[in-house]
Structure formats: C-alpha cells, structure tokens
Amino acid sequence: MHRKPAVIAALAAAIVVLAPGAAAVAAPAEPSYTVVPYTGVNVRKLPTSESAYLATLTAGRSYQAYCWTHGQTVTDNGYTNDVWIAFADGYSSAVYFEGDEYAGLPASAEC
C-alpha cells in the first residue's frame, strides 16, 4: 500500500536503538476504519479499474480500511467519485460502499 513520505519519515523517526535491558516502547498502531460495501466490489492493486484484480469484497460484510486516495473516476449506480479506499493489499472504489464520498472514513484519512 502506498503511504505519504511524511508517514514513512515519522515511522522511521520512531525507531529507537535500545540499550541492553531497556524497556521497549510499542509504536502506535496505524488507525483503521470499518467500511461496508453495499454490493460486491473488486479490490485492485492500484486505484484504477484497469489495475490487476486481487479479490472481491462481499456486500454487507465489514472490512478494515486504512485510508483513502484519489484515483480513476468511477460512475455506477447513480454515483460518480474518484475516491478509492485503501486496504492492506489494494484499493476499491468508494462508489460501492455505504456512507459518504469517503465510505465513512474521515476526510483527514487521506493516504
């Protein structure tokens, strides 16, 4: 999954070399958000429908998403949007999820 360079820099800055016997401090986990597709939706390698197919998400099931990004504009079922939801291994168009244009993710959760 693609991340902003600032996120990578922040993670790298959090790595600390510990002296023997020092207590390790756990890094904060990456936030995730629950999303629910209202119809079956494909997961793609990149945020475009021409990208490699990875899987299909089942309508009505909950999935963990990490952020959203702009990609190919998709029009389907009366909705048009260029927002793609990022999962651990790929992306799905937000057009196919319950919620707002970001599938319920905060606007601040941009990848």
Short mmCIF file of C-alpha atoms in Angstrom, two decimals:
data_model
loop_
_atom_site.label_atom_id
_atom_site.label_comp_id
_atom_site.label_asym_id
_atom_site.label_seq_id
_atom_site.Cartn_x
_atom_site.Cartn_y
_atom_site.Cartn_z
CA MET A 1 0.00 0.00 0.00
CA HIS A 2 1.25 3.50 -0.77
CA ARG A 3 1.92 5.92 2.06
CA LYS A 4 2.82 9.59 2.10
CA PRO A 5 6.56 10.18 2.62
CA ALA A 6 5.77 12.13 5.84
CA VAL A 7 4.23 8.99 7.33
CA ILE A 8 7.28 6.93 6.43
CA ALA A 9 9.59 9.60 7.89
CA ALA A 10 7.57 9.68 11.11
CA LEU A 11 7.77 5.90 11.43
CA ALA A 12 11.50 5.92 10.77
CA ALA A 13 11.97 8.64 13.41
CA ALA A 14 10.11 6.46 15.92
CA ILE A 15 12.67 3.65 15.65
CA VAL A 16 14.97 3.79 18.66
CA VAL A 17 18.01 1.66 19.35
CA LEU A 18 17.61 0.31 22.87
CA ALA A 19 20.42 -0.43 25.29
CA PRO A 20 20.51 -3.95 26.74
CA GLY A 21 17.90 -4.25 29.47
CA ALA A 22 15.97 -1.15 28.35
CA ALA A 23 12.20 -1.44 28.07
CA ALA A 24 10.78 -1.38 24.55
CA VAL A 25 8.03 1.12 23.78
CA ALA A 26 5.42 -0.09 21.32
CA ALA A 27 4.80 2.11 18.30
CA PRO A 28 1.22 3.26 17.86
CA ALA A 29 -0.81 1.06 15.52
CA GLU A 30 -1.96 2.51 12.22
CA PRO A 31 -5.61 3.56 12.55
CA SER A 32 -8.17 1.54 10.64
CA TYR A 33 -11.80 2.18 9.81
CA THR A 34 -14.70 -0.18 9.23
CA VAL A 35 -16.26 0.00 5.77
CA VAL A 36 -19.20 -1.96 4.37
CA PRO A 37 -19.82 -2.43 0.63
CA TYR A 38 -23.49 -2.37 -0.40
CA THR A 39 -22.67 -4.58 -3.39
CA GLY A 40 -19.83 -6.91 -4.31
CA VAL A 41 -16.76 -4.83 -5.13
CA ASN A 42 -13.40 -5.71 -6.62
CA VAL A 43 -10.13 -4.96 -4.87
CA ARG A 44 -7.45 -3.76 -7.30
CA LYS A 45 -3.67 -3.43 -6.97
CA LEU A 46 -3.85 0.32 -7.78
CA PRO A 47 -6.73 2.84 -7.61
CA THR A 48 -7.96 2.18 -11.15
CA SER A 49 -10.32 -0.41 -12.62
CA GLU A 50 -7.66 -1.37 -15.19
CA SER A 51 -5.26 -2.44 -12.43
CA ALA A 52 -4.72 -6.08 -11.50
CA TYR A 53 -7.67 -7.79 -9.79
CA LEU A 54 -6.89 -9.09 -6.29
CA ALA A 55 -10.20 -10.10 -4.67
CA THR A 56 -13.91 -9.36 -4.36
CA LEU A 57 -15.43 -7.97 -1.16
CA THR A 58 -18.86 -9.32 -0.19
CA ALA A 59 -21.84 -6.98 0.11
CA GLY A 60 -22.92 -6.33 3.70
CA ARG A 61 -19.70 -7.59 5.33
CA SER A 62 -17.40 -5.32 7.33
CA TYR A 63 -13.81 -4.73 6.22
CA GLN A 64 -10.91 -2.76 7.69
CA ALA A 65 -9.68 0.14 5.55
CA TYR A 66 -6.69 2.34 6.33
CA CYS A 67 -7.07 5.49 4.26
CA TRP A 68 -8.45 6.88 1.01
CA THR A 69 -6.84 8.35 -2.09
CA HIS A 70 -7.86 9.91 -5.40
CA GLY A 71 -7.73 7.62 -8.42
CA GLN A 72 -9.75 6.82 -11.52
CA THR A 73 -13.23 8.39 -11.60
CA VAL A 74 -15.91 5.70 -11.37
CA THR A 75 -19.60 6.13 -12.23
CA ASP A 76 -22.00 3.37 -11.21
CA ASN A 77 -25.43 3.02 -9.59
CA GLY A 78 -26.05 6.77 -9.97
CA TYR A 79 -22.84 7.79 -8.15
CA THR A 80 -19.64 9.33 -9.52
CA ASN A 81 -16.49 9.56 -7.45
CA ASP A 82 -12.69 9.44 -7.81
CA VAL A 83 -12.08 8.33 -4.21
CA TRP A 84 -10.60 4.88 -3.65
CA ILE A 85 -10.48 3.12 -0.29
CA ALA A 86 -7.14 1.55 0.66
CA PHE A 87 -6.91 -1.87 2.29
CA ALA A 88 -3.82 -3.80 3.36
CA ASP A 89 -3.14 -5.05 -0.17
CA GLY A 90 -5.20 -2.97 -2.59
CA TYR A 91 -7.92 -0.45 -3.37
CA SER A 92 -11.67 -0.36 -4.08
CA SER A 93 -13.76 2.49 -5.44
CA ALA A 94 -15.71 4.32 -2.71
CA VAL A 95 -18.72 4.33 -5.05
CA TYR A 96 -19.57 0.82 -3.82
CA PHE A 97 -19.54 1.47 -0.05
CA GLU A 98 -22.12 2.66 2.45
CA GLY A 99 -21.57 6.15 3.83
CA ASP A 100 -20.40 9.38 2.29
CA GLU A 101 -17.98 10.01 -0.60
CA TYR A 102 -15.15 8.60 1.58
CA ALA A 103 -17.11 5.45 2.55
CA GLY A 104 -17.34 6.76 6.09
CA LEU A 105 -13.60 7.40 6.53
CA PRO A 106 -12.68 10.86 7.87
CA ALA A 107 -11.67 13.40 5.23
CA SER A 108 -8.36 13.62 7.13
CA ALA A 109 -7.60 9.91 6.46
CA GLU A 110 -6.09 10.62 3.06
CA CYS A 111 -3.23 8.22 2.13
#
